[in-house]
Short mmCIF file of C-alpha atoms (C1' of nucleotides) in Angstrom, two decimals:
data_model
loop_
_atom_site.label_atom_id
_atom_site.label_comp_id
_atom_site.label_asym_id
_atom_site.label_seq_id
_atom_site.Cartn_x
_atom_site.Cartn_y
_atom_site.Cartn_z
CA MET T 134 94.61 -52.17 146.93
CA LEU T 135 91.13 -51.88 148.04
CA TYR T 136 91.34 -48.99 150.43
CA ALA T 137 92.49 -45.46 150.16
CA GLY T 138 94.62 -45.04 153.23
CA PHE T 139 94.13 -42.12 155.58
CA MET T 140 97.53 -42.20 157.26
CA SER T 141 100.65 -40.70 155.82
CA THR T 142 102.70 -43.79 156.86
CA ALA T 143 101.19 -47.18 157.33
CA PRO T 144 103.73 -49.57 158.74
CA PRO T 145 103.03 -53.26 157.80
CA PRO T 146 102.09 -54.55 161.24
CA LEU T 147 99.58 -51.63 161.47
CA PRO T 148 97.44 -52.71 158.61
CA ARG T 149 95.62 -49.38 158.74
CA PRO T 150 92.77 -48.26 160.92
CA GLU T 151 89.81 -50.23 159.72
CA ASP T 152 87.23 -47.80 160.87
CA ALA T 153 88.53 -44.70 159.20
CA VAL T 154 85.34 -44.75 157.15
CA GLY T 155 87.33 -45.84 154.18
CA GLN T 156 85.68 -46.08 150.78
CA SER T 157 86.41 -48.64 148.12
CA GLU T 158 88.23 -47.33 145.07
CA LEU T 159 85.15 -48.34 143.23
CA GLU T 160 83.41 -45.27 144.43
CA LEU T 161 83.69 -43.58 141.11
CA LEU T 162 81.75 -46.42 139.65
CA GLN T 163 79.02 -45.82 142.11
CA LEU T 164 79.49 -49.27 143.60
CA ASP T 165 80.82 -48.27 146.90
CA THR T 166 79.66 -50.57 149.55
CA GLY T 167 81.26 -48.87 152.52
CA PRO T 168 83.89 -49.83 154.98
CA VAL T 169 82.53 -52.11 157.56
CA VAL T 170 81.24 -54.71 155.24
CA ASP T 171 84.75 -55.73 154.40
CA GLU T 172 86.11 -55.23 157.96
CA PRO T 173 87.83 -58.57 157.99
CA CYS T 174 87.36 -60.37 161.24
CA LEU T 175 88.52 -58.10 164.04
CA ARG T 176 90.00 -59.89 166.98
CA ALA T 177 87.51 -60.33 169.87
CA ASP T 178 89.29 -57.98 172.29
CA ALA T 179 89.75 -55.47 169.55
CA ALA T 180 86.01 -55.51 168.60
CA ARG T 181 85.10 -55.14 172.26
CA ASN T 182 87.41 -52.18 172.71
CA ARG T 183 86.16 -50.58 169.51
CA ALA T 184 82.65 -50.69 170.72
CA ARG T 185 83.67 -49.32 174.10
CA LEU T 186 85.50 -46.53 172.37
CA LEU T 187 82.65 -45.42 170.14
CA GLU T 188 80.21 -45.56 172.95
CA ALA T 189 82.53 -43.57 175.14
CA ALA T 190 83.04 -40.99 172.32
CA GLU T 191 79.31 -40.73 171.83
CA ARG T 192 78.81 -40.03 175.50
CA LEU T 193 81.44 -37.44 175.52
CA VAL T 194 79.89 -35.66 172.55
CA ALA T 195 76.55 -35.68 174.30
CA GLU T 196 78.11 -34.31 177.49
CA HIS T 197 80.66 -31.77 176.35
CA GLY T 198 80.18 -31.33 172.65
CA ALA T 199 82.56 -32.40 169.95
CA ALA T 200 85.25 -30.30 171.41
CA GLY T 201 85.25 -32.37 174.54
CA VAL T 202 86.20 -35.41 172.53
CA THR T 203 89.89 -35.60 173.26
CA MET T 204 91.67 -38.84 172.46
CA GLU T 205 92.83 -39.14 176.00
CA ALA T 206 89.46 -38.58 177.44
CA VAL T 207 87.97 -41.15 175.14
CA ALA T 208 90.58 -43.69 176.05
CA ALA T 209 90.14 -43.07 179.67
CA ALA T 210 86.36 -43.23 179.50
CA ALA T 211 86.55 -46.49 177.66
CA CYS T 212 89.22 -47.89 180.13
CA VAL T 213 91.60 -48.39 177.33
CA GLY T 214 95.05 -47.21 176.47
CA LYS T 215 95.58 -44.18 174.36
CA GLY T 216 97.54 -46.12 171.83
CA THR T 217 94.53 -48.34 171.22
CA VAL T 218 92.46 -45.35 170.15
CA PHE T 219 95.00 -44.37 167.56
CA ARG T 220 95.57 -47.84 166.37
CA ARG T 221 91.85 -48.30 165.75
CA PHE T 222 90.94 -44.95 164.30
CA GLY T 223 94.14 -43.52 163.01
CA ASP T 224 93.67 -40.05 164.29
CA ARG T 225 91.10 -37.74 165.80
CA THR T 226 89.20 -37.09 162.61
CA GLY T 227 89.11 -40.82 161.97
CA LEU T 228 87.25 -41.28 165.29
CA LEU T 229 84.92 -38.47 164.58
CA ALA T 230 84.34 -39.85 161.17
CA ALA T 231 83.46 -43.22 162.62
CA LEU T 232 80.87 -41.48 164.76
CA LEU T 233 79.32 -40.05 161.66
CA ASP T 234 79.59 -43.27 159.76
CA HIS T 235 76.02 -44.44 160.25
CA SER T 236 74.56 -41.16 158.94
CA GLU T 237 77.05 -41.13 156.04
CA ARG T 238 76.24 -44.63 155.00
CA LYS T 239 72.45 -43.91 155.03
CA PHE T 240 73.04 -40.82 152.84
CA GLN T 241 75.14 -42.76 150.36
CA ALA T 242 72.58 -45.44 150.17
CA ALA T 243 69.83 -42.96 149.57
CA LEU T 244 71.88 -41.46 146.65
CA LEU T 245 72.65 -44.86 145.11
CA SER T 246 69.41 -46.71 145.46
CA GLY T 247 66.91 -44.58 147.24
CA PRO T 248 63.72 -43.10 145.83
CA PRO T 249 63.98 -40.23 143.36
CA PRO T 250 64.71 -37.39 143.14
CA LEU T 251 67.64 -38.05 145.52
CA GLY T 252 68.07 -41.60 144.16
CA PRO T 253 68.23 -42.62 140.53
CA GLY T 254 65.18 -42.10 138.29
CA ALA T 255 64.79 -38.38 138.26
CA PRO T 256 66.34 -36.07 135.66
CA PRO T 257 69.86 -34.97 136.66
CA VAL T 258 69.03 -31.36 137.33
CA GLU T 259 66.39 -32.39 139.72
CA ARG T 260 68.73 -34.79 141.37
CA LEU T 261 71.28 -32.00 141.80
CA ARG T 262 68.66 -29.83 143.52
CA ALA T 263 67.65 -32.64 145.85
CA PHE T 264 71.25 -33.48 146.63
CA GLY T 265 72.06 -30.02 147.84
CA CYS T 266 68.89 -29.75 149.87
CA ALA T 267 69.53 -33.03 151.57
CA MET T 268 73.10 -32.13 152.25
CA LEU T 269 72.10 -28.88 153.76
CA ARG T 270 69.62 -30.48 155.99
CA ARG T 271 72.07 -33.13 157.13
CA SER T 272 75.05 -30.79 157.63
CA ILE T 273 73.03 -28.33 159.66
CA ASP T 274 71.76 -31.09 161.82
CA GLU T 275 75.13 -32.40 162.69
CA LEU T 276 77.03 -29.16 162.35
CA ASP T 277 79.43 -29.40 165.38
CA LEU T 278 80.33 -32.97 164.78
CA GLN T 279 80.78 -32.52 161.05
CA LEU T 280 82.85 -29.45 161.76
CA ALA T 281 85.12 -31.23 164.22
CA ALA T 282 85.48 -34.16 161.90
CA GLU T 283 86.82 -32.02 159.12
CA PRO T 284 90.29 -33.23 158.31
CA SER T 285 93.23 -30.90 158.17
CA ALA T 286 93.39 -28.73 154.96
CA ASP T 287 95.68 -30.92 152.94
CA ARG T 288 93.64 -34.02 153.43
CA ARG T 289 90.21 -32.58 153.18
CA HIS T 290 89.76 -33.24 149.46
CA THR T 291 91.16 -36.75 149.60
CA PHE T 292 88.88 -37.61 152.53
CA ALA T 293 86.86 -40.61 151.28
CA PRO T 294 83.30 -39.59 152.09
CA ARG T 295 83.83 -36.24 150.45
CA ARG T 296 85.41 -37.81 147.40
CA PHE T 297 82.34 -40.04 147.02
CA LEU T 298 79.97 -37.17 147.32
CA ARG T 299 81.92 -35.05 144.94
CA GLY T 300 82.11 -37.94 142.48
CA HIS T 301 78.38 -38.29 142.66
CA LEU T 302 78.00 -34.60 141.83
CA ALA T 303 80.37 -34.90 138.95
CA LEU T 304 78.29 -37.80 137.57
CA LEU T 305 75.10 -35.74 137.68
CA LEU T 306 76.84 -32.82 136.14
CA ARG T 307 78.19 -34.85 133.27
CA GLN T 308 74.63 -35.55 132.43
CA ALA T 309 73.15 -32.16 133.10
CA VAL T 310 76.07 -30.04 131.72
CA PRO T 311 77.75 -32.19 129.13
CA GLU T 312 79.61 -29.23 127.65
CA GLY T 313 81.14 -28.11 130.95
CA ASP T 314 84.13 -29.15 132.97
CA SER T 315 82.14 -31.29 135.33
CA GLU T 316 85.09 -31.98 137.54
CA LEU T 317 85.62 -28.40 138.32
CA LEU T 318 82.00 -27.58 138.58
CA SER T 319 81.47 -30.42 141.03
CA HIS T 320 84.19 -28.85 143.28
CA THR T 321 82.33 -25.58 143.04
CA LEU T 322 79.05 -27.11 144.05
CA MET T 323 80.56 -29.04 146.85
CA ALA T 324 82.17 -25.97 148.16
CA TYR T 325 78.80 -24.36 148.57
CA LEU T 326 77.90 -27.15 150.84
CA ASP T 327 81.18 -26.91 152.87
CA VAL T 328 80.49 -27.51 156.56
CA ALA T 329 82.71 -24.60 157.63
CA LEU T 330 80.93 -22.24 155.32
CA LEU T 331 77.57 -23.41 156.52
CA HIS T 332 78.70 -22.90 160.02
CA HIS T 333 79.81 -19.40 159.30
CA LEU T 334 76.65 -18.45 157.52
CA THR T 335 74.22 -19.95 159.99
CA GLU T 336 75.86 -19.51 163.29
CA GLN T 337 78.01 -16.47 162.75
CA CYS T 338 75.87 -14.59 160.29
CA GLY T 339 72.50 -15.82 161.37
CA MET T 340 71.41 -16.68 157.89
CA PRO T 341 68.21 -18.75 157.82
CA ALA T 342 68.28 -22.17 156.29
CA GLU T 343 65.66 -21.27 153.82
CA ARG T 344 67.93 -18.67 152.20
CA LEU T 345 70.64 -21.24 151.84
CA ARG T 346 68.28 -23.59 150.14
CA GLU T 347 67.18 -20.95 147.77
CA GLY T 348 70.81 -20.07 147.12
CA TRP T 349 71.45 -23.67 146.22
CA LEU T 350 68.52 -23.90 143.79
CA ASP T 351 69.65 -20.65 142.19
CA LEU T 352 73.26 -21.89 141.95
CA VAL T 353 72.26 -25.06 140.32
CA ALA T 354 70.07 -23.14 137.83
CA ARG T 355 73.02 -20.80 136.96
CA VAL T 356 75.57 -23.60 136.67
CA THR T 357 73.30 -25.78 134.51
CA ARG T 358 71.99 -22.73 132.67
CA THR T 359 68.47 -23.69 133.31
CA GLU T 360 65.59 -21.97 134.94
CA PRO T 361 65.12 -22.22 138.71
CA PRO T 362 62.06 -24.25 139.65
CA ALA T 363 58.90 -22.23 140.37
CA ALA T 364 58.97 -20.95 143.82
CA MET D 10 86.09 -0.28 167.74
CA LEU D 11 88.31 -0.07 164.72
CA TYR D 12 89.67 -3.51 164.43
CA ALA D 13 88.10 -7.03 164.22
CA GLY D 14 90.07 -8.95 166.81
CA PHE D 15 91.52 -12.29 165.94
CA MET D 16 91.85 -13.71 169.42
CA SER D 17 89.07 -15.19 171.43
CA THR D 18 90.00 -13.41 174.61
CA ALA D 19 91.85 -10.07 174.57
CA PRO D 20 92.60 -8.92 178.14
CA PRO D 21 92.87 -5.13 178.39
CA PRO D 22 96.63 -4.95 178.97
CA LEU D 23 97.12 -7.04 175.78
CA PRO D 24 95.70 -4.53 173.36
CA ARG D 25 95.68 -7.22 170.70
CA PRO D 26 98.35 -8.38 168.27
CA GLU D 27 98.85 -5.41 165.99
CA ASP D 28 100.21 -7.35 163.17
CA ALA D 29 97.53 -9.90 162.72
CA VAL D 30 96.97 -8.32 159.36
CA GLY D 31 93.88 -6.73 160.70
CA GLN D 32 91.55 -4.97 158.49
CA SER D 33 89.51 -1.92 159.23
CA GLU D 34 85.85 -2.39 159.60
CA LEU D 35 85.57 0.02 156.62
CA GLU D 36 86.47 -2.77 154.39
CA LEU D 37 82.97 -3.12 153.12
CA LEU D 38 83.23 0.44 152.05
CA GLN D 39 86.22 -0.37 150.08
CA LEU D 40 88.32 2.11 152.05
CA ASP D 41 90.47 -0.42 153.85
CA THR D 42 93.94 1.05 154.34
CA GLY D 43 95.42 -2.00 155.88
CA PRO D 44 97.00 -2.67 159.28
CA VAL D 45 100.43 -1.14 159.47
CA VAL D 46 99.43 2.32 158.60
CA ASP D 47 97.64 2.71 161.83
CA GLU D 48 100.00 0.60 163.78
CA PRO D 49 100.17 3.25 166.55
CA CYS D 50 103.68 3.80 167.77
CA LEU D 51 105.15 0.44 168.67
CA ARG D 52 107.65 0.66 171.51
CA ALA D 53 111.24 0.68 170.32
CA ASP D 54 112.29 -2.75 171.59
CA ALA D 55 108.96 -4.20 170.47
CA ALA D 56 109.57 -2.93 166.95
CA ARG D 57 113.06 -4.27 166.94
CA ASN D 58 111.83 -7.70 168.08
CA ARG D 59 109.00 -7.70 165.50
CA ALA D 60 111.54 -7.16 162.76
CA ARG D 61 113.74 -9.84 164.14
CA LEU D 62 110.90 -12.27 164.26
CA LEU D 63 109.67 -11.66 160.71
CA GLU D 64 113.19 -11.95 159.44
CA ALA D 65 113.72 -15.14 161.28
CA ALA D 66 110.43 -16.55 160.10
CA GLU D 67 111.26 -15.73 156.54
CA ARG D 68 114.59 -17.49 156.85
CA LEU D 69 112.92 -20.52 158.35
CA VAL D 70 110.46 -20.66 155.45
CA ALA D 71 113.19 -20.52 152.94
CA GLU D 72 115.15 -23.25 154.70
CA HIS D 73 112.53 -25.73 155.81
CA GLY D 74 109.34 -24.67 154.07
CA ALA D 75 106.30 -23.32 155.87
CA ALA D 76 106.08 -26.48 157.95
CA GLY D 77 109.29 -25.67 159.58
CA VAL D 78 107.99 -22.44 161.07
CA THR D 79 107.20 -23.44 164.56
CA MET D 80 106.64 -20.75 167.05
CA GLU D 81 109.47 -22.02 169.17
CA ALA D 82 111.88 -22.19 166.30
CA VAL D 83 111.08 -18.64 165.33
CA ALA D 84 111.52 -17.40 168.78
CA ALA D 85 114.82 -19.12 169.15
CA ALA D 86 116.14 -17.98 165.82
CA ALA D 87 115.26 -14.39 166.69
CA CYS D 88 116.68 -14.70 170.18
CA VAL D 89 113.41 -13.86 171.74
CA GLY D 90 111.09 -15.40 174.18
CA LYS D 91 108.18 -17.62 172.92
CA GLY D 92 105.68 -15.42 174.71
CA THR D 93 106.88 -12.40 172.63
CA VAL D 94 105.96 -14.15 169.47
CA PHE D 95 102.44 -14.88 170.57
CA ARG D 96 101.96 -11.31 172.03
CA ARG D 97 103.05 -9.87 168.75
CA PHE D 98 101.25 -12.08 166.28
CA GLY D 99 98.47 -13.75 168.32
CA ASP D 100 98.96 -17.19 167.03
CA ARG D 101 100.72 -19.13 164.28
CA THR D 102 98.42 -18.12 161.50
CA GLY D 103 98.84 -14.52 162.60
CA LEU D 104 102.54 -14.88 162.09
CA LEU D 105 102.22 -16.50 158.72
CA ALA D 106 99.68 -13.92 157.74
CA ALA D 107 102.16 -11.18 158.58
CA LEU D 108 104.60 -12.84 156.25
CA LEU D 109 102.06 -12.66 153.49
CA ASP D 110 101.02 -9.11 154.35
CA HIS D 111 103.07 -7.37 151.74
CA SER D 112 101.67 -9.38 148.96
CA GLU D 113 98.17 -9.06 150.30
CA ARG D 114 98.47 -5.31 150.58
CA LYS D 115 99.69 -5.06 147.02
CA PHE D 116 96.84 -7.15 145.82
CA GLN D 117 94.20 -5.08 147.69
CA ALA D 118 95.77 -1.89 146.34
CA ALA D 119 95.50 -3.28 142.76
CA LEU D 120 91.89 -4.01 143.32
CA LEU D 121 90.99 -0.63 144.80
CA SER D 122 93.09 1.69 142.71
CA GLY D 123 95.10 -0.25 140.13
CA PRO D 124 94.54 -0.22 136.45
CA PRO D 125 91.50 -2.03 134.89
CA PRO D 126 90.33 -4.60 134.45
CA LEU D 127 91.48 -5.59 137.95
CA GLY D 128 91.01 -2.07 139.33
CA PRO D 129 88.04 0.14 138.84
CA GLY D 130 87.02 1.28 135.32
CA ALA D 131 86.12 -2.00 133.61
CA PRO D 132 82.73 -3.49 133.46
CA PRO D 133 81.98 -5.74 136.47
CA VAL D 134 82.01 -9.06 134.57
CA GLU D 135 85.38 -8.27 133.26
CA ARG D 136 86.67 -7.36 136.65
CA LEU D 137 85.32 -10.66 137.99
CA ARG D 138 87.22 -12.46 135.35
CA ALA D 139 90.46 -10.56 136.08
CA PHE D 140 89.98 -11.02 139.86
CA GLY D 141 89.96 -14.75 139.65
CA CYS D 142 92.85 -15.00 137.22
CA ALA D 143 94.96 -12.78 139.50
CA MET D 144 93.95 -14.73 142.56
CA LEU D 145 94.84 -18.01 140.87
CA ARG D 146 98.22 -16.74 139.89
CA ARG D 147 99.02 -15.40 143.28
CA SER D 148 97.73 -18.40 145.23
CA ILE D 149 99.65 -20.84 143.07
CA ASP D 150 102.77 -18.81 143.51
CA GLU D 151 102.61 -18.84 147.34
CA LEU D 152 100.80 -22.13 147.69
CA ASP D 153 102.70 -23.55 150.67
CA LEU D 154 102.70 -20.38 152.74
CA GLN D 155 99.09 -19.57 151.92
CA LEU D 156 98.11 -23.04 152.85
CA ALA D 157 99.94 -22.96 156.16
CA ALA D 158 98.49 -19.55 156.85
CA GLU D 159 94.90 -20.85 156.58
CA PRO D 160 93.22 -20.34 159.88
CA SER D 161 91.24 -23.06 161.59
CA ALA D 162 87.93 -23.94 160.07
CA ASP D 163 85.83 -21.89 162.46
CA ARG D 164 87.77 -18.70 161.81
CA ARG D 165 88.48 -19.10 158.21
CA HIS D 166 85.55 -16.97 157.14
CA THR D 167 86.04 -14.18 159.64
CA PHE D 168 89.71 -13.86 158.71
CA ALA D 169 90.14 -10.22 157.60
CA PRO D 170 91.97 -10.59 154.28
CA ARG D 171 89.40 -13.12 153.15
CA ARG D 172 86.53 -11.01 154.24
CA PHE D 173 87.94 -8.13 152.25
CA LEU D 174 88.30 -10.14 149.08
CA ARG D 175 84.88 -11.70 149.50
CA GLY D 176 83.31 -8.20 150.04
CA HIS D 177 85.00 -7.06 146.89
CA LEU D 178 83.50 -9.97 145.04
CA ALA D 179 80.06 -9.27 146.43
CA LEU D 180 80.37 -5.68 145.29
CA LEU D 181 81.17 -6.74 141.79
CA LEU D 182 78.37 -9.23 141.83
CA ARG D 183 75.83 -6.75 142.96
CA GLN D 184 76.52 -4.90 139.79
CA ALA D 185 76.86 -7.90 137.47
CA VAL D 186 74.02 -9.98 138.81
CA PRO D 187 71.58 -7.49 140.45
CA GLU D 188 68.85 -10.04 140.64
CA GLY D 189 70.97 -12.62 142.44
CA ASP D 190 71.87 -13.26 146.06
CA SER D 191 75.36 -11.70 145.74
CA GLU D 192 76.33 -12.63 149.21
CA LEU D 193 75.94 -16.26 148.63
CA LEU D 194 77.29 -16.15 145.10
CA SER D 195 80.37 -14.37 146.40
CA HIS D 196 80.98 -17.20 148.82
CA THR D 197 80.62 -19.70 145.89
CA LEU D 198 83.15 -17.83 143.75
CA MET D 199 85.60 -17.38 146.72
CA ALA D 200 85.36 -21.10 147.30
CA TYR D 201 86.57 -21.89 143.79
CA LEU D 202 89.70 -19.92 144.63
CA ASP D 203 90.15 -21.66 147.98
CA VAL D 204 93.82 -22.32 148.65
CA ALA D 205 93.25 -25.90 149.87
CA LEU D 206 91.28 -26.71 146.76
CA LEU D 207 93.90 -25.21 144.57
CA HIS D 208 96.52 -27.24 146.33
CA HIS D 209 94.49 -30.41 145.84
CA LEU D 210 93.89 -29.83 142.18
CA THR D 211 97.36 -28.67 141.17
CA GLU D 212 99.62 -30.76 143.42
CA GLN D 213 97.58 -33.87 144.07
CA CYS D 214 95.62 -34.10 140.82
CA GLY D 215 98.26 -32.52 138.50
CA MET D 216 95.67 -30.26 136.95
CA PRO D 217 97.37 -27.52 134.80
CA ALA D 218 96.84 -23.86 135.80
CA GLU D 219 95.39 -23.21 132.39
CA ARG D 220 92.42 -25.49 133.06
CA LEU D 221 91.74 -23.76 136.33
CA ARG D 222 91.80 -20.41 134.57
CA GLU D 223 89.32 -21.63 132.05
CA GLY D 224 87.24 -23.11 134.75
CA TRP D 225 87.07 -19.74 136.42
CA LEU D 226 86.04 -17.92 133.21
CA ASP D 227 83.32 -20.49 132.55
CA LEU D 228 82.15 -20.29 136.15
CA VAL D 229 81.89 -16.49 136.04
CA ALA D 230 79.98 -16.80 132.77
CA ARG D 231 77.47 -19.22 134.26
CA VAL D 232 76.96 -17.31 137.45
CA THR D 233 76.43 -14.07 135.63
CA ARG D 234 74.50 -15.78 132.89
CA THR D 235 76.67 -14.25 130.26
CA GLU D 236 78.69 -15.70 127.47
CA PRO D 237 82.29 -16.65 128.11
CA PRO D 238 84.88 -14.43 126.33
CA ALA D 239 86.17 -15.72 123.05
CA ALA D 240 88.94 -18.17 123.66
"C1'" DA S 148 115.68 13.86 187.90
"C1'" DA S 149 112.80 10.87 189.86
"C1'" DG S 150 108.89 8.04 190.29
"C1'" DA S 151 104.91 5.66 188.57
"C1'" DA S 152 102.21 3.70 185.10
"C1'" DA S 153 102.18 1.21 180.93
"C1'" DA S 154 104.11 -1.85 177.77
"C1'" DC S 155 106.94 -5.47 176.93
"C1'" DT S 156 109.66 -9.74 177.99
"C1'" DG S 157 110.83 -14.67 178.45
"C1'" DG S 158 110.57 -19.04 179.84
"C1'" DA S 159 108.11 -22.25 182.81
"C1'" DC S 160 103.98 -24.56 182.31
"C1'" DC S 161 99.81 -26.97 180.37
"C1'" DG S 162 96.95 -30.02 177.32
"C1'" DC S 163 96.56 -32.35 173.41
"C1'" DG S 164 97.56 -34.98 169.19
"C1'" DG S 165 100.51 -38.37 167.79
"C1'" DT S 166 104.42 -42.01 168.20
"C1'" DC S 167 107.06 -45.92 170.13
"C1'" DC S 168 107.98 -50.04 171.90
"C1'" DG S 169 108.08 -53.62 175.42
"C1'" DT S 170 104.29 -56.67 177.06
"C1'" DT S 171 100.08 -59.31 176.77
"C1'" DT S 172 96.65 -62.07 174.51
"C1'" DG S 173 93.67 -64.43 171.29
"C1'" DG S 174 93.06 -68.21 168.43
"C1'" DG S 175 94.78 -71.31 164.83
"C1'" DA S 176 97.92 -75.32 164.29
"C1'" DT S 177 99.91 -79.51 166.16
"C1'" DA A 18 96.34 -79.44 176.17
"C1'" DT A 19 100.29 -77.02 174.35
"C1'" DC A 20 102.82 -73.98 171.50
"C1'" DC A 21 103.41 -70.04 168.88
"C1'" DC A 22 103.14 -65.60 166.75
"C1'" DA A 23 100.65 -62.13 164.67
"C1'" DA A 24 97.64 -58.93 166.51
"C1'" DA A 25 96.37 -56.01 169.97
"C1'" DC A 26 97.50 -53.40 174.05
"C1'" DG A 27 98.82 -49.45 176.98
"C1'" DG A 28 101.17 -45.89 178.83
"C1'" DA A 29 105.51 -43.40 178.74
"C1'" DC A 30 107.22 -40.14 175.73
"C1'" DC A 31 107.67 -36.19 172.28
"C1'" DG A 32 106.76 -31.81 170.06
"C1'" DC A 33 104.03 -28.05 169.32
"C1'" DG A 34 100.61 -24.40 170.04
"C1'" DG A 35 99.07 -21.59 173.42
"C1'" DT A 36 98.80 -19.32 178.35
"C1'" DC A 37 100.56 -17.15 182.45
"C1'" DC A 38 102.89 -14.11 185.38
"C1'" DA A 39 106.82 -12.29 187.83
"C1'" DG A 40 110.21 -9.36 186.50
"C1'" DT A 41 112.30 -5.77 183.25
"C1'" DT A 42 112.34 -1.81 180.20
"C1'" DT A 43 110.45 2.26 178.19
"C1'" DT A 44 107.98 6.33 178.26
"C1'" DC A 45 105.14 9.78 180.45
"C1'" DT A 46 104.35 13.16 184.15
"C1'" DT A 47 105.68 16.50 187.23
#
DNA sequence: AAGAAAACTGGACCGCGGTCCGTTTGGGAT
DNA sequence: ATCCCAAACGGACCGCGGTCCAGTTTTCTT
C-alpha cells in the first residue's frame, strides 16, 4: 500500500481521492516524492474538472477568504456536481490541502535537497534553527488558509504533510540530541509551530514575528542543551 | 466586565451562557474562583432544565460515548427544546465543558491551594514536574470527553480553562526560568499536554503512559536547564 | 392582586459537510 | 465502427450545529 489514506472508509470503487496531498510511506526514509507524481492517469473529464475546481477554489479564497470556500460554492463556481468535489478531494480539508500543495511541495524539496542550512549539509542544530524560522515565515504568510486546512483534532497528527515535517524534525533531533527521546521532542518542537498557536499569538495577542523567531531559537537551544546563536 | 465571553455575538437579552465554564479575568492573579460560584440566581425553571440537560448528557456519554452527544439528542433526552440547550451552554463545546467542569474545578483548586508539590510550597521546578504528571493522568483518564470538548482551532487558545492552566505554567516558569520568555515557553509546555496529541500518542501510536511521563520530566529539565530528577 | 418587564422556552428554519445511488461517459478491446 | 464497463458524474438526501422569534412563565413593582 503506497498511500496513507485520508478517509475513514474507502470503498473499492472509490479508490481514494488522489489529490489529498498524500505522502508515500517512504516519508520516514526522506524519499518522499509527493503525491502528484504517481497520480496514475486521471480520466480526461476528471482532470478537466479537477482543474476547474482548484481554480474556482482559488478564486473563492481570493474573494471571500478561506471561510468562503464551501464545498457547494466551489462546486457551483466550477459548474460541477457537489459529489464530484468530494470524490476528488475527499473532504474539505483535502481540498484546502490541495490548494496548499504547491507551497508544501516546495518546502519539502528545500528540506530534502535545497541549500543549507535548511537543506542537508549544515550541522543539525543549525538545520533545526533554520527549519523553524522557515516554517514560521511560511505559516504566517498563509495563515488563514493553513488554519482552515487544519484537519479535525483526531486526524491532525496523521495528516501526511505534518507527519513528514515531524519526521524530519525527529531525524535532526536524533543527530542533535542522541540521548533524548527524539520522537517526543519532535512533537514538542512541532507544537511550537502549530498554525492555531501562531494565529493566536500573532492575530489575537499581537505578538511580533521577531519575538516568535527568538522564541524558537531559544527553544531549540534549550532542547538541544546548546547555547543560542549570538544575537 | 467580569467574564470572558465564549460566543461571537451576545445580544443584550441573552446575557451569555452562564455555564460555559467561564473564568474570571482574575485568573492571571491566581484568584479564579470558577463559574458556578457567581452564577447569579438562575430562574427556577432554568435551573431545573439545566440539571436535566447535564444529567441527560452524562447518560448519553455513558451510553454512546462523547460522539453520541448531539445537541438534539440531549435536548430530546431531557425533554427540552433545542434552543434551550444552546441558550444555556452556548454551543456544543460549552456543554461538554460543563460536563468536565467538576474535574476542572478540582484540578484548579489543587493547583491553587492543594498540597505541594502540585500546590504552592514546593520549588517551581518541582511544581512544573508535578503539574505535567497530574495533567497527563487526568487527560488520559477523560480522553474522549476532553477530545470532544476541544473548541474549534481559532478559539482553542482563548478557552478559559486552558488560559488558566497556561497562566499557571507561565507563573511557575517566571520563577524557574527568569531569563526566558515564559509566555512562549508556557505555550510550548502546554502543547506537550495537548489532548489531541496525547490521544494520537497513546491510542494511535500505542505509546505507554510512562514514556510520556518521562518525556515530560525530560522536557521540563531541558526547558529549565536543570538536571532531570533521579529515575 | 394586578400588570409589566425580564427571562426563558421550543421548535421551525438555515447552511454546510458529507453520503448515496441512478445515470452518463471516456477509452480500451474486438 | 461497435461494444462494454470501470470510472466519473451530479444532485437529491441526511444529520447536525447553530439561529430566530413568537409565545409562555417567572419575578419584580406598586
